[in-house]
Amino acid sequence: MAAIPSVKVAEVREFSRIERIGTHSHIRGLGLDDALEPREVSQGMVGQLTARRASGVVLEMIREGKIAGRAVLIAGQPGTGKTAIAMGMAQALGDNTPFTSMAGSEIYSLEMSKTEALTQAFRKSIGVRIKEETEIIEGEVVEVQIDRPATGTGAKVGKLTLKTTDMETVYDLGNKMIESLIKEKAQAGDVITIDKATGKISKLGRSFTRARDYDATGPQTRFVQCPEGELQKRKEVTHTVTLHEIDVINSRTQGFLALFSGDTGEIKSEVRDQINSKVAEWREEGKAEIVPGVLFIDEVHMLDMECFSFLNRALEDDMAPVLIMATNRGITKIRGTKYRSPHGIPIDLLDRMVIIATQPYEEKEMKQILKIRCEEEDAEMQEDALLVLTRLSMETSLRYAIQLITVANLIARKRKAMEVGTQIVIEVLVLFISYSFLHFP
Amino acid sequence: MDIEKTQQFLIQTETAAQEILITKDELVALDFRRQKTREAFRALKNDMIPGEKAWMSVGNMFVKTRTLKAQNLLEREMKELDKDISDLHNKLKEQVKMLRDLEGKPELKGFDLQPITKEADIIMKALSK
């Protein structure tokens, strides 16, 4: 019943995602209800109730945005859903919050030092929200009238009649505007937008009322409704950019090219300080909002002592994202030293972290996960075959069973069978051996 | 009683929504006046010879004034209309914020930000290349 606020238009940066079925592509969220209680099977997540409830709390913390620089560790045996929980959190946060995902070993690169790689990862996880405001004239063209001067030289003059459902008016056109109109090939019946500040004309499409004007229209023709309301509207667009993107744009003249080639190199700390003070200034004046996001580091035991000391310091910055780490190691040597500690992380960093533990799955949970993966990979599995796979995942590992689904499905399809039967699963078992079957003398 | 509460809630939200619709209609009406004033100004500028007198309709009356005077009048009116429309836009934002508050919807992200069109333009241009 309420009016739709027409003051703001949310703009989404569009780019097409190539859909591939990955290991975690079936995860759509954490599967929590409104009270942050986890449902048994929901949004692709199965079981792991304690860990999911804990992650839900962390998620709320992130959404509030007021708490920055917290560290969370998800630890558990291999194949217990650590990365899945992180993926669920990423999906649940949505597009508005920056979520950067990386593996621990990505830090090591010849092109930049470890601290630079970490700093960039941190800056990629902090968003800055800015707004631009423009006055635009949007309407359906009723008539375009251009008068060429009789003498051949001299400026053209013209009139443009635009209308909306509520009003109609005539605009006097100058030379430049006439050229733009001719370039855009704007005719009567087209719905156009003119940016008042830049004078740029864009065609939105053709009006529905003029659809019957011609018997045939080209394939590119879009039909839109005649605009409603005022002719001259105010348009506000909000953008969220990350601090890293602003760093790159400012650090070189061809900065935008570097964003895609990945060759950002080392960005000077003076540039970063400048950006920080500029963003702080905007914040003071109410021109920008900081959107702290999430940095997810998987396999965090791959980081060495230097990285950990850097993390200690970086977490205390007032513009730090929430750091989520995952590891499946128990008590291991900290890389770069000969000391052992839980998860290969120094005790002082562990102290600053909130730890979420994941437990190995039970049989019925594994069966449910396998069922979800079968659906995701479009594999029709017989009940017996599913039971065999479940037994297999209990004996060996969940991942092994999931991989067998793909292979078994392929073989079944090649044999023109509608479903994957126990026979096929056993065949595939022999073809692809699990590491736990291998016995070395 | 729950029914009372629901009734109260409905009255509040409906009033707030109605106010928004009224403001939007006002904006349309003001823009209409703005466009017509602009057309009149243009017509005076292009077709009339300075020094001559022109007929101008002020509300219900027809007035014959010198073209220069008429132009100044129209210019002042356009400036006032621009200001009024700007004020109405701010009012509309307040009303929308209040309605969303009443409905319990989360705040729109970036609603209250001051626009920085020049810098935002540069950033978005650089990013989309």
Coordinates of C-alpha atoms in Angstrom, one line a residue:
Chain A
M1 CA 0.0 0.0 0.0
A2 CA 2.9 2.3 0.6
A3 CA 4.4 4.4 -2.1
I4 CA 7.6 3.1 -3.7
P5 CA 10.3 5.7 -2.9
S6 CA 11.4 7.0 -6.3
V7 CA 14.2 9.2 -4.9
K8 CA 16.9 6.5 -4.9
V9 CA 17.9 4.1 -7.7
A10 CA 20.1 1.3 -6.6
E11 CA 22.7 0.6 -9.2
V12 CA 24.4 -2.8 -9.4
R13 CA 27.6 -3.2 -11.3
E14 CA 26.7 -5.9 -13.7
F15 CA 29.0 -8.6 -15.0
S16 CA 28.1 -12.0 -16.1
R17 CA 29.2 -14.9 -14.0
I18 CA 30.1 -18.1 -15.7
E19 CA 28.2 -20.8 -13.8
R20 CA 30.4 -23.7 -13.0
I21 CA 29.6 -26.5 -10.6
G22 CA 32.3 -26.2 -7.9
T23 CA 32.8 -28.1 -4.7
H24 CA 30.7 -25.5 -2.8
S25 CA 28.4 -24.2 -5.4
H26 CA 25.4 -25.8 -3.7
I27 CA 25.7 -23.4 -0.7
R28 CA 23.3 -20.6 -0.8
G29 CA 23.6 -19.3 2.8
L30 CA 24.0 -20.5 6.4
G31 CA 20.5 -21.8 6.6
L32 CA 19.5 -19.9 9.8
D33 CA 16.0 -18.8 10.7
D34 CA 15.1 -15.3 12.0
A35 CA 16.2 -16.2 15.5
L36 CA 19.7 -17.2 14.2
E37 CA 18.9 -20.8 15.0
P38 CA 20.2 -23.2 12.4
R39 CA 17.8 -25.4 10.5
E40 CA 18.8 -29.1 10.1
V41 CA 19.0 -28.9 6.3
S42 CA 18.7 -25.5 4.7
Q43 CA 20.3 -23.4 2.0
G44 CA 22.7 -26.2 1.1
M45 CA 24.0 -26.6 4.7
V46 CA 23.5 -29.8 6.6
G47 CA 24.2 -30.4 10.3
Q48 CA 27.1 -28.7 12.0
L49 CA 24.5 -26.9 14.1
T50 CA 26.8 -25.4 16.8
A51 CA 29.3 -24.1 14.3
R52 CA 26.5 -22.6 12.2
R53 CA 24.9 -20.9 15.1
A54 CA 28.2 -19.4 16.1
S55 CA 28.8 -18.2 12.5
G56 CA 25.3 -16.7 12.6
V57 CA 26.4 -14.6 15.6
V58 CA 29.6 -13.6 13.8
L59 CA 27.5 -12.6 10.8
E60 CA 25.3 -10.3 12.9
M61 CA 28.5 -8.7 14.2
I62 CA 29.7 -8.1 10.7
R63 CA 26.3 -6.7 9.6
E64 CA 26.2 -4.2 12.4
G65 CA 29.5 -2.9 10.9
K66 CA 30.4 -1.2 14.1
I67 CA 32.9 -3.8 15.2
A68 CA 36.0 -3.9 13.1
G69 CA 39.2 -5.8 13.4
R70 CA 37.9 -9.0 14.9
A71 CA 39.4 -12.4 14.1
V72 CA 37.5 -15.7 13.9
L73 CA 39.0 -19.1 13.4
I74 CA 37.1 -22.0 12.1
A75 CA 39.0 -25.2 13.0
G76 CA 38.2 -28.8 12.5
Q77 CA 39.2 -32.0 10.8
P78 CA 39.4 -32.1 7.1
G79 CA 36.0 -32.5 5.4
T80 CA 33.9 -31.0 8.2
G81 CA 32.5 -28.0 6.3
K82 CA 34.9 -25.2 7.3
T83 CA 35.1 -23.7 3.8
A84 CA 31.4 -24.4 3.4
I85 CA 30.5 -22.3 6.4
A86 CA 32.7 -19.5 5.1
M87 CA 30.9 -19.7 1.7
G88 CA 27.6 -19.7 3.5
M89 CA 28.6 -16.5 5.3
A90 CA 29.7 -14.9 2.0
Q91 CA 26.3 -15.7 0.4
A92 CA 24.4 -14.5 3.4
L93 CA 26.2 -11.2 3.5
G94 CA 25.2 -10.5 -0.1
D95 CA 26.6 -8.1 -2.6
N96 CA 26.8 -5.1 -0.4
T97 CA 29.5 -6.3 1.9
P98 CA 33.0 -6.8 0.5
F99 CA 34.0 -10.5 0.9
T100 CA 37.6 -11.4 -0.1
S101 CA 38.5 -15.0 -0.1
M102 CA 42.1 -16.2 -0.3
A103 CA 44.3 -19.2 0.5
G104 CA 47.2 -18.9 2.9
S105 CA 49.8 -19.7 0.3
E106 CA 48.7 -16.9 -2.0
I107 CA 50.7 -14.6 0.2
Y108 CA 53.9 -15.9 -1.3
S109 CA 54.6 -14.2 -4.6
L110 CA 57.7 -12.9 -6.4
E111 CA 55.9 -9.7 -7.3
M112 CA 55.2 -8.3 -3.9
S113 CA 56.2 -8.9 -0.4
K114 CA 54.1 -10.8 2.1
T115 CA 53.1 -7.7 4.0
E116 CA 52.1 -6.0 0.8
A117 CA 50.0 -9.0 -0.2
L118 CA 48.3 -9.0 3.2
T119 CA 47.8 -5.2 3.2
Q120 CA 46.2 -5.4 -0.3
A121 CA 44.0 -8.3 0.9
F122 CA 42.9 -6.2 3.9
R123 CA 42.2 -3.1 1.8
K124 CA 40.2 -5.2 -0.7
S125 CA 37.9 -6.1 2.2
I126 CA 37.0 -2.6 3.2
G127 CA 34.3 -0.8 1.2
V128 CA 33.6 2.9 0.8
R129 CA 30.1 3.9 0.0
I130 CA 29.8 7.1 -2.1
K131 CA 26.9 8.7 -3.8
E132 CA 26.5 10.8 -6.9
E133 CA 23.6 12.9 -7.8
T134 CA 22.5 14.1 -11.3
E135 CA 19.6 16.0 -12.7
I136 CA 18.2 14.2 -15.8
I137 CA 15.5 14.9 -18.3
E138 CA 13.7 11.8 -19.2
G139 CA 10.8 11.6 -21.6
E140 CA 9.3 10.3 -24.8
V141 CA 10.2 12.2 -27.9
V142 CA 7.1 13.7 -29.6
E143 CA 8.9 15.7 -32.3
V144 CA 12.4 16.7 -33.3
Q145 CA 12.5 19.8 -35.5
I146 CA 15.8 20.9 -36.9
D147 CA 16.1 24.0 -39.2
R148 CA 19.2 24.3 -41.3
P149 CA 20.2 27.9 -42.1
A150 CA 19.4 28.8 -45.7
T151 CA 22.9 30.1 -46.4
G152 CA 24.6 26.7 -45.9
T153 CA 27.0 28.0 -43.2
G154 CA 25.8 29.0 -39.8
A155 CA 24.5 27.2 -36.8
K156 CA 21.5 24.9 -37.0
V157 CA 18.6 25.6 -34.7
G158 CA 16.1 23.1 -33.4
K159 CA 13.3 22.3 -31.1
L160 CA 12.8 19.1 -29.2
T161 CA 9.3 18.2 -27.8
L162 CA 9.4 15.7 -25.0
K163 CA 6.5 14.3 -23.0
T164 CA 5.8 12.1 -20.0
T165 CA 2.4 10.8 -19.0
D166 CA 1.9 14.0 -16.9
M167 CA 3.3 16.8 -19.0
E168 CA 4.8 17.9 -22.3
T169 CA 7.2 20.7 -23.1
V170 CA 9.4 22.1 -25.8
Y171 CA 13.2 22.5 -25.6
D172 CA 15.3 24.9 -27.7
L173 CA 18.3 23.1 -29.0
G174 CA 21.8 24.5 -29.5
N175 CA 24.3 23.2 -32.1
K176 CA 26.0 20.6 -29.9
M177 CA 22.7 19.2 -28.7
I178 CA 21.5 18.8 -32.3
E179 CA 24.6 16.9 -33.2
S180 CA 24.1 14.5 -30.3
L181 CA 20.5 14.0 -31.2
I182 CA 21.5 13.2 -34.8
K183 CA 24.2 10.9 -33.6
E184 CA 21.8 9.0 -31.3
K185 CA 19.3 8.9 -34.1
A186 CA 16.5 10.0 -31.8
Q187 CA 13.2 10.0 -33.5
A188 CA 9.6 10.5 -32.5
G189 CA 8.5 7.7 -30.2
D190 CA 11.9 7.0 -28.7
V191 CA 12.3 7.3 -24.9
I192 CA 15.5 9.2 -24.1
T193 CA 17.4 10.5 -21.2
I194 CA 19.4 13.7 -21.2
D195 CA 22.0 14.3 -18.5
K196 CA 21.6 17.9 -17.6
A197 CA 25.2 18.4 -16.5
T198 CA 27.0 16.7 -19.3
G199 CA 24.4 16.9 -22.1
K200 CA 24.8 13.2 -22.8
I201 CA 21.8 11.6 -24.5
S202 CA 21.0 8.0 -24.1
K203 CA 18.2 6.1 -25.7
L204 CA 16.2 3.9 -23.3
G205 CA 14.1 2.3 -26.0
R206 CA 10.9 2.9 -27.9
S207 CA 7.6 3.7 -26.5
F208 CA 4.9 1.0 -26.4
T209 CA 2.4 3.3 -27.9
R210 CA 4.5 3.5 -31.0
A211 CA 5.0 -0.2 -31.4
R212 CA 2.5 -0.4 -34.3
D213 CA 4.2 2.4 -36.3
Y214 CA 6.2 0.0 -38.4
D215 CA 5.4 -3.4 -39.6
A216 CA 8.9 -4.7 -38.9
T217 CA 11.4 -3.6 -36.3
G218 CA 15.1 -4.5 -35.9
P219 CA 16.3 -7.1 -33.4
Q220 CA 17.8 -4.5 -31.1
T221 CA 14.5 -2.7 -30.5
R222 CA 13.4 -2.6 -26.9
F223 CA 10.0 -1.3 -26.0
V224 CA 9.6 0.6 -22.8
Q225 CA 6.8 2.4 -21.1
C226 CA 6.3 6.1 -21.5
P227 CA 8.0 7.7 -18.4
E228 CA 5.7 9.0 -15.6
G229 CA 5.9 12.1 -13.5
E230 CA 8.3 15.0 -13.9
L231 CA 10.4 15.6 -17.0
Q232 CA 13.4 16.8 -15.0
K233 CA 14.2 14.3 -12.3
R234 CA 16.9 14.0 -9.7
K235 CA 18.8 10.7 -9.8
E236 CA 20.9 9.5 -7.0
V237 CA 23.2 6.5 -7.4
T238 CA 25.2 4.9 -4.6
H239 CA 28.4 3.0 -5.3
T240 CA 30.5 0.8 -3.1
V241 CA 34.2 0.7 -4.0
T242 CA 36.9 -1.0 -2.0
L243 CA 39.9 0.9 -0.6
H244 CA 42.2 -1.2 -2.7
E245 CA 40.5 -0.1 -5.9
I246 CA 40.9 3.6 -4.8
D247 CA 44.6 2.9 -4.0
V248 CA 45.2 1.4 -7.4
I249 CA 43.4 4.3 -9.3
N250 CA 45.5 6.8 -7.4
S251 CA 48.9 5.1 -7.4
R252 CA 49.4 5.3 -11.2
T253 CA 48.0 7.1 -14.2
Q254 CA 47.0 3.8 -15.8
G255 CA 45.8 2.5 -12.5
F256 CA 42.6 1.1 -13.9
L257 CA 44.5 -1.3 -16.2
A258 CA 46.5 -2.7 -13.3
L259 CA 43.3 -3.7 -11.6
F260 CA 42.7 -6.3 -14.2
S261 CA 46.2 -7.5 -15.0
G262 CA 46.8 -8.0 -11.3
D263 CA 50.1 -6.4 -11.7
T264 CA 49.5 -3.8 -9.0
G265 CA 53.0 -4.1 -7.6
E266 CA 53.8 -2.4 -4.4
I267 CA 51.7 0.6 -3.6
K268 CA 53.5 3.3 -1.7
S269 CA 52.4 3.9 1.9
E270 CA 52.2 7.7 1.1
V271 CA 49.5 7.0 -1.4
R272 CA 47.7 4.9 1.2
D273 CA 48.0 7.5 3.9
Q274 CA 46.6 10.1 1.5
I275 CA 43.7 7.9 0.6
N276 CA 43.0 7.2 4.3
S277 CA 43.0 10.9 5.2
K278 CA 40.8 11.7 2.2
V279 CA 38.3 9.0 3.1
A280 CA 38.3 10.1 6.7
E281 CA 37.6 13.7 5.5
W282 CA 34.7 12.5 3.5
R283 CA 33.4 10.5 6.5
E284 CA 33.5 13.7 8.6
E285 CA 31.6 15.6 6.0
G286 CA 29.1 12.9 5.6
K287 CA 30.1 12.2 2.1
A288 CA 31.2 8.6 2.5
E289 CA 30.5 5.6 4.6
I290 CA 32.9 2.8 5.5
V291 CA 31.6 -0.7 4.9
P292 CA 33.9 -3.1 6.8
G293 CA 33.8 -6.4 5.1
V294 CA 35.3 -9.9 5.5
L295 CA 38.7 -11.3 4.7
F296 CA 38.6 -15.1 4.6
I297 CA 42.0 -16.8 4.7
D298 CA 41.8 -20.5 4.1
E299 CA 44.7 -22.8 5.1
V300 CA 46.0 -20.2 7.5
H301 CA 48.6 -22.6 8.8
M302 CA 50.6 -21.8 5.6
L303 CA 51.3 -18.3 6.9
D304 CA 54.6 -17.8 8.6
M305 CA 55.7 -16.0 11.7
E306 CA 56.2 -12.6 10.0
C307 CA 52.7 -12.7 8.5
F308 CA 51.2 -13.5 12.0
S309 CA 53.0 -10.5 13.6
F310 CA 51.8 -8.3 10.8
L311 CA 48.2 -9.6 11.4
N312 CA 48.5 -8.8 15.1
R313 CA 49.3 -5.2 14.2
A314 CA 46.9 -4.8 11.3
L315 CA 43.9 -6.0 13.3
E316 CA 44.3 -3.0 15.6
D317 CA 43.8 -0.5 12.8
D318 CA 40.5 1.3 13.0
M319 CA 39.8 0.5 9.4
A320 CA 40.2 -3.3 9.6
P321 CA 37.8 -5.9 8.3
V322 CA 36.6 -9.0 10.1
L323 CA 39.2 -11.7 9.6
I324 CA 37.9 -15.2 9.2
M325 CA 40.5 -18.0 9.1
A326 CA 40.2 -21.7 8.6
T327 CA 42.6 -24.5 9.2
N328 CA 42.4 -28.3 9.6
R329 CA 45.7 -28.8 11.3
G330 CA 45.9 -29.7 15.0
I331 CA 49.1 -28.9 16.9
T332 CA 51.6 -28.1 14.3
K333 CA 54.9 -26.3 13.8
I334 CA 54.4 -22.6 13.2
R335 CA 55.9 -22.0 9.7
G336 CA 59.1 -20.0 10.0
T337 CA 59.9 -21.2 13.5
K338 CA 60.5 -24.5 15.2
Y339 CA 57.9 -24.0 17.8
R340 CA 54.7 -26.0 17.8
S341 CA 51.3 -24.5 18.7
P342 CA 47.6 -25.2 18.1
H343 CA 46.7 -24.9 14.5
G344 CA 50.1 -23.6 13.6
I345 CA 49.1 -20.1 14.9
P346 CA 51.1 -18.2 17.6
I347 CA 49.4 -18.1 21.0
D348 CA 49.1 -14.3 21.1
L349 CA 47.1 -14.3 17.9
L350 CA 45.0 -17.2 19.0
D351 CA 44.2 -15.2 22.1
R352 CA 42.7 -12.4 20.0
M353 CA 40.5 -14.8 18.1
V354 CA 37.1 -16.3 18.5
I355 CA 37.3 -20.0 17.7
I356 CA 34.5 -22.0 16.0
A357 CA 35.0 -25.7 16.0
T358 CA 33.5 -28.1 13.5
Q359 CA 32.8 -31.7 14.2
P360 CA 33.0 -34.7 11.8
Y361 CA 29.6 -35.4 10.2
E362 CA 27.3 -38.3 11.3
E363 CA 26.1 -40.9 8.9
K364 CA 22.7 -39.4 8.3
E365 CA 24.2 -35.9 7.7
M366 CA 26.6 -37.3 5.2
K367 CA 23.7 -39.0 3.4
Q368 CA 21.9 -35.7 3.2
I369 CA 25.0 -33.9 1.9
L370 CA 25.5 -36.5 -0.8
K371 CA 21.8 -36.2 -1.8
I372 CA 22.3 -32.4 -2.1
R373 CA 25.4 -32.9 -4.2
C374 CA 23.6 -35.4 -6.5
E375 CA 20.9 -32.7 -7.1
E376 CA 23.5 -30.1 -7.7
E377 CA 25.3 -32.2 -10.3
D378 CA 22.1 -33.4 -11.9
A379 CA 22.7 -37.1 -11.0
E380 CA 19.8 -39.4 -10.5
M381 CA 21.0 -41.8 -7.8
Q382 CA 19.2 -45.0 -6.7
E383 CA 18.5 -45.4 -3.0
D384 CA 20.9 -48.4 -2.8
A385 CA 23.6 -46.6 -4.6
L386 CA 23.2 -43.7 -2.2
L387 CA 23.5 -46.0 0.8
V388 CA 26.7 -47.5 -0.6
L389 CA 28.1 -44.0 -1.1
T390 CA 27.2 -43.0 2.4
R391 CA 28.9 -46.1 3.8
L392 CA 31.9 -45.2 1.7
S393 CA 32.1 -41.7 3.0
M394 CA 32.0 -43.0 6.6
E395 CA 34.8 -45.4 5.8
T396 CA 37.0 -43.1 3.7
S397 CA 36.1 -39.5 3.4
L398 CA 33.2 -37.3 2.4
R399 CA 35.1 -35.7 -0.5
Y400 CA 35.9 -39.0 -2.0
A401 CA 32.3 -40.0 -2.1
I402 CA 31.4 -36.6 -3.7
Q403 CA 33.9 -37.1 -6.4
L404 CA 32.6 -40.5 -7.1
I405 CA 29.2 -39.0 -7.8
T406 CA 30.5 -37.0 -10.8
V407 CA 32.3 -40.0 -12.2
A408 CA 29.5 -42.5 -11.7
N409 CA 27.0 -40.0 -13.2
L410 CA 29.2 -39.8 -16.3
I411 CA 29.5 -43.5 -16.8
A412 CA 25.7 -44.0 -16.2
R413 CA 25.0 -41.4 -18.9
K414 CA 27.3 -42.9 -21.4
R415 CA 25.5 -46.2 -20.9
K416 CA 22.2 -44.5 -21.4
A417 CA 21.0 -45.5 -17.9
M418 CA 18.5 -43.2 -16.3
E419 CA 19.8 -43.7 -12.8
V420 CA 23.1 -44.5 -11.2
G421 CA 22.9 -48.0 -9.7
T422 CA 25.0 -49.8 -7.1
Q423 CA 26.7 -51.7 -9.9
I424 CA 28.2 -48.5 -11.4
V425 CA 29.3 -47.2 -8.0
I426 CA 31.2 -50.3 -7.3
E427 CA 32.8 -50.2 -10.8
V428 CA 33.9 -46.6 -10.1
L429 CA 35.2 -47.6 -6.8
V430 CA 37.7 -49.9 -8.4
L431 CA 38.6 -47.3 -11.0
F432 CA 39.4 -44.4 -8.6
I433 CA 40.9 -45.5 -5.4
S434 CA 40.7 -43.5 -2.2
Y435 CA 44.0 -42.8 -0.4
S436 CA 42.8 -44.8 2.6
F437 CA 42.8 -47.9 0.4
L438 CA 46.4 -47.5 -0.5
H439 CA 48.8 -49.5 1.6
F440 CA 52.4 -48.8 1.2
P441 CA 54.9 -51.3 2.5
Chain B
M1 CA -5.9 -5.3 22.2
D2 CA -4.1 -6.5 19.2
I3 CA -6.8 -5.2 16.9
E4 CA -6.3 -1.7 18.3
K5 CA -2.6 -1.9 17.8
T6 CA -2.9 -3.1 14.2
Q7 CA -5.4 -0.3 13.5
Q8 CA -3.0 2.3 14.9
F9 CA -0.2 0.9 12.9
L10 CA -2.2 0.9 9.7
I11 CA -3.4 4.5 10.3
Q12 CA 0.2 5.6 10.8
T13 CA 1.7 3.9 7.8
E14 CA -1.2 4.8 5.5
T15 CA -0.9 8.5 6.5
A16 CA 2.8 8.5 6.0
A17 CA 2.4 6.8 2.6
Q18 CA -0.3 9.3 1.6
E19 CA 2.0 12.2 2.5
I20 CA 4.7 10.8 0.2
L21 CA 2.2 10.5 -2.7
I22 CA 1.2 14.1 -2.1
T23 CA 4.8 15.3 -2.1
K24 CA 5.4 13.4 -5.3
D25 CA 2.4 15.0 -7.0
E26 CA 3.6 18.4 -5.8
L27 CA 6.9 17.8 -7.4
V28 CA 5.2 16.9 -10.7
A29 CA 3.1 20.1 -10.5
L30 CA 6.2 22.3 -9.7
D31 CA 8.2 20.8 -12.5
F32 CA 5.3 21.4 -14.9
R33 CA 5.3 25.1 -13.8
R34 CA 9.1 25.2 -14.2
Q35 CA 8.9 23.9 -17.7
K36 CA 6.2 26.3 -18.7
T37 CA 8.1 29.2 -17.3
R38 CA 11.2 28.2 -19.1
E39 CA 9.2 28.0 -22.4
A40 CA 7.8 31.4 -21.8
F41 CA 11.3 32.8 -21.1
R42 CA 12.6 31.2 -24.3
A43 CA 9.7 32.6 -26.3
L44 CA 10.3 36.1 -25.0
K45 CA 14.0 35.8 -25.7
N46 CA 13.7 34.5 -29.2
D47 CA 10.7 36.1 -30.7
M48 CA 10.4 39.5 -29.1
I49 CA 12.3 42.7 -30.0
P50 CA 13.7 44.4 -26.9
G51 CA 11.9 47.7 -26.3
E52 CA 8.6 46.4 -27.4
K53 CA 6.0 45.5 -25.0
A54 CA 4.7 41.9 -24.6
W55 CA 1.5 40.4 -23.1
M56 CA 2.1 38.1 -20.2
S57 CA -0.4 36.2 -18.2
V58 CA 0.1 36.5 -14.4
G59 CA -2.4 34.1 -12.8
N60 CA -5.8 35.2 -14.1
M61 CA -4.7 38.6 -15.4
F62 CA -3.1 39.6 -18.6
V63 CA -0.4 42.2 -18.2
K64 CA 1.4 44.2 -20.8
T65 CA 5.1 44.9 -19.8
R66 CA 8.3 45.6 -21.4
T67 CA 10.2 42.5 -22.5
L68 CA 13.1 43.1 -20.2
K69 CA 11.0 43.4 -17.2
A70 CA 9.1 40.2 -18.2
Q71 CA 12.3 38.3 -18.6
N72 CA 13.6 39.3 -15.2
L73 CA 10.3 38.2 -13.7
L74 CA 10.4 34.9 -15.3
E75 CA 14.0 34.3 -14.3
R76 CA 13.3 35.0 -10.7
E77 CA 10.3 32.7 -10.8
M78 CA 12.5 29.9 -12.3
K79 CA 15.1 30.4 -9.5
E80 CA 12.3 30.2 -6.9
L81 CA 10.9 27.1 -8.4
D82 CA 14.3 25.4 -8.5
K83 CA 14.7 26.1 -4.8
D84 CA 11.2 24.9 -4.0
I85 CA 11.8 21.7 -5.9
S86 CA 15.0 21.1 -4.1
D87 CA 13.3 21.7 -0.7
L88 CA 10.6 19.2 -1.7
H89 CA 13.1 16.6 -2.6
N90 CA 14.7 16.9 0.9
K91 CA 11.2 16.7 2.4
L92 CA 10.5 13.6 0.3
K93 CA 13.6 11.9 1.6
E94 CA 12.6 12.6 5.2
Q95 CA 9.1 11.2 4.6
V96 CA 10.4 8.0 2.9
K97 CA 12.9 7.5 5.8
M98 CA 10.0 7.8 8.3
L99 CA 7.8 5.4 6.4
R100 CA 10.5 2.8 6.2
D101 CA 11.1 3.3 9.9
L102 CA 7.4 2.8 10.7
E103 CA 7.3 -0.3 8.5
G104 CA 10.3 -1.8 10.3
K105 CA 12.3 -2.0 7.1
P106 CA 16.1 -1.7 7.3
E107 CA 17.6 1.7 6.4
L108 CA 18.4 2.2 2.8
K109 CA 22.2 2.1 2.4
G110 CA 23.8 5.4 1.6
F111 CA 20.5 7.3 1.9
D112 CA 21.9 10.2 3.9
L113 CA 25.2 10.6 2.2
Q114 CA 26.2 13.9 0.7
P115 CA 26.8 13.5 -3.0
I116 CA 30.3 13.8 -4.3
T117 CA 29.5 13.7 -8.0
K118 CA 32.8 14.8 -9.4
E119 CA 35.0 12.3 -7.5
A120 CA 32.4 9.5 -7.8
D121 CA 32.3 10.1 -11.5
I122 CA 36.1 9.8 -11.8
I123 CA 36.2 6.6 -9.7
M124 CA 33.4 4.9 -11.6
K125 CA 34.9 5.8 -14.9
A126 CA 38.3 4.4 -13.9
L127 CA 36.8 1.2 -12.6
S128 CA 34.6 0.5 -15.6
K129 CA 37.2 0.9 -18.2

